[in-house]
Every structure is written in C-alpha cells, then in structure tokens.
C-alpha cells in the first residue's frame, strides 16, 4: 500500500513528519522535494537582512538617497 506523509527536512537533513505517524516501516521510499513558495523565501530573507538594514551605519550610508524633508 502506498502512503504519503508530509515532512519537513531540517538543516542537518533529518526528516520530521508534520503529523503524528505510528511508525515508518523499514524499507524504501521516494522523496519529492518541494520548492518553497516565493512568500516563504522572502520572509526568511527579510528577517536575515533586517539585522543589517537596521544598523545606524546603513542609515548613514543611504541617507543621501532619501528625499529632503
């Protein structure tokens, strides 16, 4: 019998089922990797880049491009 379960793969390559699973029997399986949605990628990138974007030296470096008030 074929069974499909949704999993997440962490940075170290470990597989974590998203829903409780009794047991996964030993044997063979096919793994289909799904590309993350654009929204998910943007959210991850924004959090990482915000650390640099919000530094005072970044504000100073780009101040000349802001409109005069």
Short mmCIF file of N, CA and C in Angstrom, two decimals:
data_model
loop_
_atom_site.label_atom_id
_atom_site.label_comp_id
_atom_site.label_asym_id
_atom_site.label_seq_id
_atom_site.Cartn_x
_atom_site.Cartn_y
_atom_site.Cartn_z
N UNK A 1 0.84 -1.17 0.00
CA UNK A 1 0.00 0.00 0.00
C UNK A 1 0.89 1.25 0.00
N UNK A 2 0.56 2.22 -0.83
CA UNK A 2 1.29 3.47 -0.87
C UNK A 2 0.73 4.41 0.17
N UNK A 3 1.61 5.11 0.86
CA UNK A 3 1.21 6.07 1.87
C UNK A 3 2.06 7.32 1.69
N UNK A 4 1.43 8.46 1.74
CA UNK A 4 2.15 9.73 1.62
C UNK A 4 2.06 10.47 2.93
N UNK A 5 3.19 10.96 3.42
CA UNK A 5 3.20 11.78 4.63
C UNK A 5 3.96 13.07 4.32
N UNK A 6 3.53 14.16 4.93
CA UNK A 6 4.21 15.43 4.73
C UNK A 6 5.26 15.59 5.83
N UNK A 7 6.46 15.96 5.43
CA UNK A 7 7.56 16.09 6.39
C UNK A 7 8.29 17.41 6.15
N UNK A 8 9.04 17.82 7.14
CA UNK A 8 10.00 18.92 6.99
C UNK A 8 11.38 18.32 7.13
N UNK A 9 12.32 18.87 6.41
CA UNK A 9 13.71 18.42 6.50
C UNK A 9 14.50 19.57 7.10
N UNK A 10 15.17 19.31 8.23
CA UNK A 10 15.91 20.39 8.88
C UNK A 10 17.26 20.61 8.20
N UNK A 11 18.00 21.57 8.68
CA UNK A 11 19.27 21.95 8.07
C UNK A 11 20.30 20.83 8.09
N UNK A 12 20.13 19.88 9.00
CA UNK A 12 21.08 18.77 9.08
C UNK A 12 20.62 17.56 8.26
N UNK A 13 19.47 17.68 7.58
CA UNK A 13 18.99 16.59 6.74
C UNK A 13 18.06 15.61 7.44
N UNK A 14 17.73 15.86 8.69
CA UNK A 14 16.82 14.97 9.40
C UNK A 14 15.38 15.24 8.98
N UNK A 15 14.60 14.18 8.87
CA UNK A 15 13.22 14.27 8.42
C UNK A 15 12.30 14.25 9.62
N UNK A 16 11.34 15.21 9.65
CA UNK A 16 10.39 15.33 10.75
C UNK A 16 8.97 15.34 10.19
N UNK A 17 8.17 14.30 10.46
CA UNK A 17 6.78 14.29 10.00
C UNK A 17 6.00 15.46 10.60
N UNK A 18 5.12 16.08 9.80
CA UNK A 18 4.33 17.21 10.28
C UNK A 18 3.12 16.75 11.09
N UNK A 19 2.71 15.51 10.90
CA UNK A 19 1.62 14.94 11.68
C UNK A 19 2.11 13.67 12.34
N UNK A 20 1.51 13.31 13.49
CA UNK A 20 1.94 12.09 14.17
C UNK A 20 1.82 10.86 13.25
N UNK A 21 2.83 10.03 13.27
CA UNK A 21 2.86 8.80 12.46
C UNK A 21 3.15 7.65 13.41
N UNK A 22 2.38 6.56 13.29
CA UNK A 22 2.59 5.39 14.16
C UNK A 22 4.05 4.98 14.08
N UNK A 23 4.42 4.39 13.00
CA UNK A 23 5.82 4.04 12.74
C UNK A 23 6.03 4.08 11.25
N UNK A 24 7.22 4.36 10.87
CA UNK A 24 7.57 4.30 9.46
C UNK A 24 8.35 3.00 9.28
N UNK A 25 7.79 2.07 8.51
CA UNK A 25 8.45 0.78 8.38
C UNK A 25 9.77 0.89 7.63
N UNK A 26 10.69 0.01 7.95
CA UNK A 26 11.96 -0.04 7.24
C UNK A 26 11.69 -0.41 5.79
N UNK A 27 12.46 0.10 4.92
CA UNK A 27 12.28 -0.22 3.51
C UNK A 27 12.70 0.94 2.64
N UNK A 28 12.11 1.00 1.47
CA UNK A 28 12.47 2.03 0.51
C UNK A 28 11.35 3.06 0.41
N UNK A 29 11.71 4.29 0.00
CA UNK A 29 10.73 5.35 -0.16
C UNK A 29 11.20 6.29 -1.26
N UNK A 30 10.28 7.02 -1.81
CA UNK A 30 10.60 8.09 -2.75
C UNK A 30 10.42 9.41 -2.02
N UNK A 31 11.31 10.33 -2.25
CA UNK A 31 11.24 11.64 -1.61
C UNK A 31 11.09 12.70 -2.69
N UNK A 32 10.02 13.48 -2.61
CA UNK A 32 9.81 14.58 -3.55
C UNK A 32 10.09 15.87 -2.82
N UNK A 33 11.06 16.63 -3.30
CA UNK A 33 11.41 17.90 -2.67
C UNK A 33 10.56 19.00 -3.29
N UNK A 34 9.88 19.75 -2.45
CA UNK A 34 9.05 20.85 -2.89
C UNK A 34 9.82 22.14 -2.77
N UNK A 35 9.78 22.98 -3.78
CA UNK A 35 10.46 24.26 -3.68
C UNK A 35 9.61 25.17 -2.81
N UNK A 36 10.22 25.95 -1.94
CA UNK A 36 9.44 26.84 -1.08
C UNK A 36 8.76 27.92 -1.93
N UNK A 37 7.63 28.37 -1.45
CA UNK A 37 6.93 29.43 -2.16
C UNK A 37 7.75 30.71 -2.09
N UNK A 38 7.50 31.60 -3.02
CA UNK A 38 8.21 32.88 -3.05
C UNK A 38 7.99 33.64 -1.75
N UNK A 39 6.76 33.62 -1.23
CA UNK A 39 6.47 34.32 0.01
C UNK A 39 7.32 33.79 1.16
N UNK A 40 7.47 32.48 1.23
CA UNK A 40 8.26 31.88 2.31
C UNK A 40 9.72 32.29 2.20
N UNK A 41 10.25 32.28 1.00
CA UNK A 41 11.64 32.68 0.78
C UNK A 41 11.84 34.14 1.16
N UNK A 42 10.89 35.00 0.77
CA UNK A 42 11.01 36.42 1.09
C UNK A 42 10.96 36.65 2.59
N UNK A 43 10.11 35.94 3.30
CA UNK A 43 10.02 36.09 4.76
C UNK A 43 11.33 35.69 5.41
N UNK A 44 11.93 34.60 4.96
CA UNK A 44 13.20 34.16 5.55
C UNK A 44 14.31 35.16 5.24
N UNK A 45 14.34 35.67 4.02
CA UNK A 45 15.38 36.63 3.63
C UNK A 45 15.22 37.94 4.37
N UNK A 46 13.99 38.40 4.52
CA UNK A 46 13.77 39.69 5.18
C UNK A 46 14.28 39.67 6.61
N UNK A 47 14.00 38.59 7.34
CA UNK A 47 14.46 38.50 8.73
C UNK A 47 15.98 38.52 8.81
N UNK A 48 16.63 37.82 7.89
CA UNK A 48 18.09 37.77 7.90
C UNK A 48 18.70 39.12 7.52
N UNK A 49 18.12 39.77 6.53
CA UNK A 49 18.68 41.04 6.07
C UNK A 49 18.34 42.21 6.98
N UNK A 50 17.24 42.12 7.71
CA UNK A 50 16.83 43.22 8.58
C UNK A 50 17.90 43.57 9.60
N UNK A 51 18.66 42.57 10.03
CA UNK A 51 19.73 42.82 11.01
C UNK A 51 20.70 43.87 10.47
N UNK A 52 21.06 43.75 9.20
CA UNK A 52 21.99 44.71 8.60
C UNK A 52 21.29 46.00 8.20
N UNK A 53 20.08 45.89 7.68
CA UNK A 53 19.36 47.07 7.21
C UNK A 53 19.12 48.08 8.32
N UNK A 54 18.95 47.60 9.54
CA UNK A 54 18.56 48.49 10.64
C UNK A 54 19.73 49.06 11.42
N UNK A 55 20.93 48.82 10.96
CA UNK A 55 22.10 49.35 11.65
C UNK A 55 22.24 50.84 11.34
N UNK A 56 22.67 51.64 12.33
CA UNK A 56 22.84 53.10 12.12
C UNK A 56 23.79 53.41 10.96
N UNK A 57 24.84 52.65 10.80
CA UNK A 57 25.78 52.93 9.71
C UNK A 57 25.15 52.72 8.33
N UNK A 58 24.18 51.82 8.24
CA UNK A 58 23.44 51.64 6.98
C UNK A 58 22.58 52.86 6.70
N UNK A 59 21.93 53.39 7.72
CA UNK A 59 21.12 54.60 7.55
C UNK A 59 21.99 55.75 7.05
N UNK A 60 23.17 55.89 7.62
CA UNK A 60 24.08 56.96 7.20
C UNK A 60 24.53 56.76 5.76
N UNK A 61 24.83 55.53 5.40
CA UNK A 61 25.34 55.25 4.06
C UNK A 61 24.30 55.57 2.98
N UNK A 62 23.04 55.41 3.28
CA UNK A 62 21.98 55.62 2.29
C UNK A 62 21.23 56.95 2.48
N UNK A 63 21.64 57.74 3.45
CA UNK A 63 20.94 58.98 3.76
C UNK A 63 20.87 59.93 2.57
N UNK A 64 21.90 59.95 1.74
CA UNK A 64 21.93 60.87 0.60
C UNK A 64 20.85 60.54 -0.44
N UNK A 65 20.27 59.37 -0.38
CA UNK A 65 19.22 58.98 -1.33
C UNK A 65 17.80 59.29 -0.83
N UNK A 66 17.70 59.65 0.43
CA UNK A 66 16.38 59.98 0.99
C UNK A 66 16.01 61.39 0.58
N UNK A 67 14.72 61.58 0.35
CA UNK A 67 14.27 62.92 -0.07
C UNK A 67 14.43 63.91 1.07
N UNK A 68 14.71 65.15 0.74
CA UNK A 68 14.86 66.21 1.75
C UNK A 68 13.51 66.48 2.39
N UNK A 69 13.54 66.73 3.67
CA UNK A 69 12.29 66.99 4.42
C UNK A 69 12.17 68.45 4.72
#
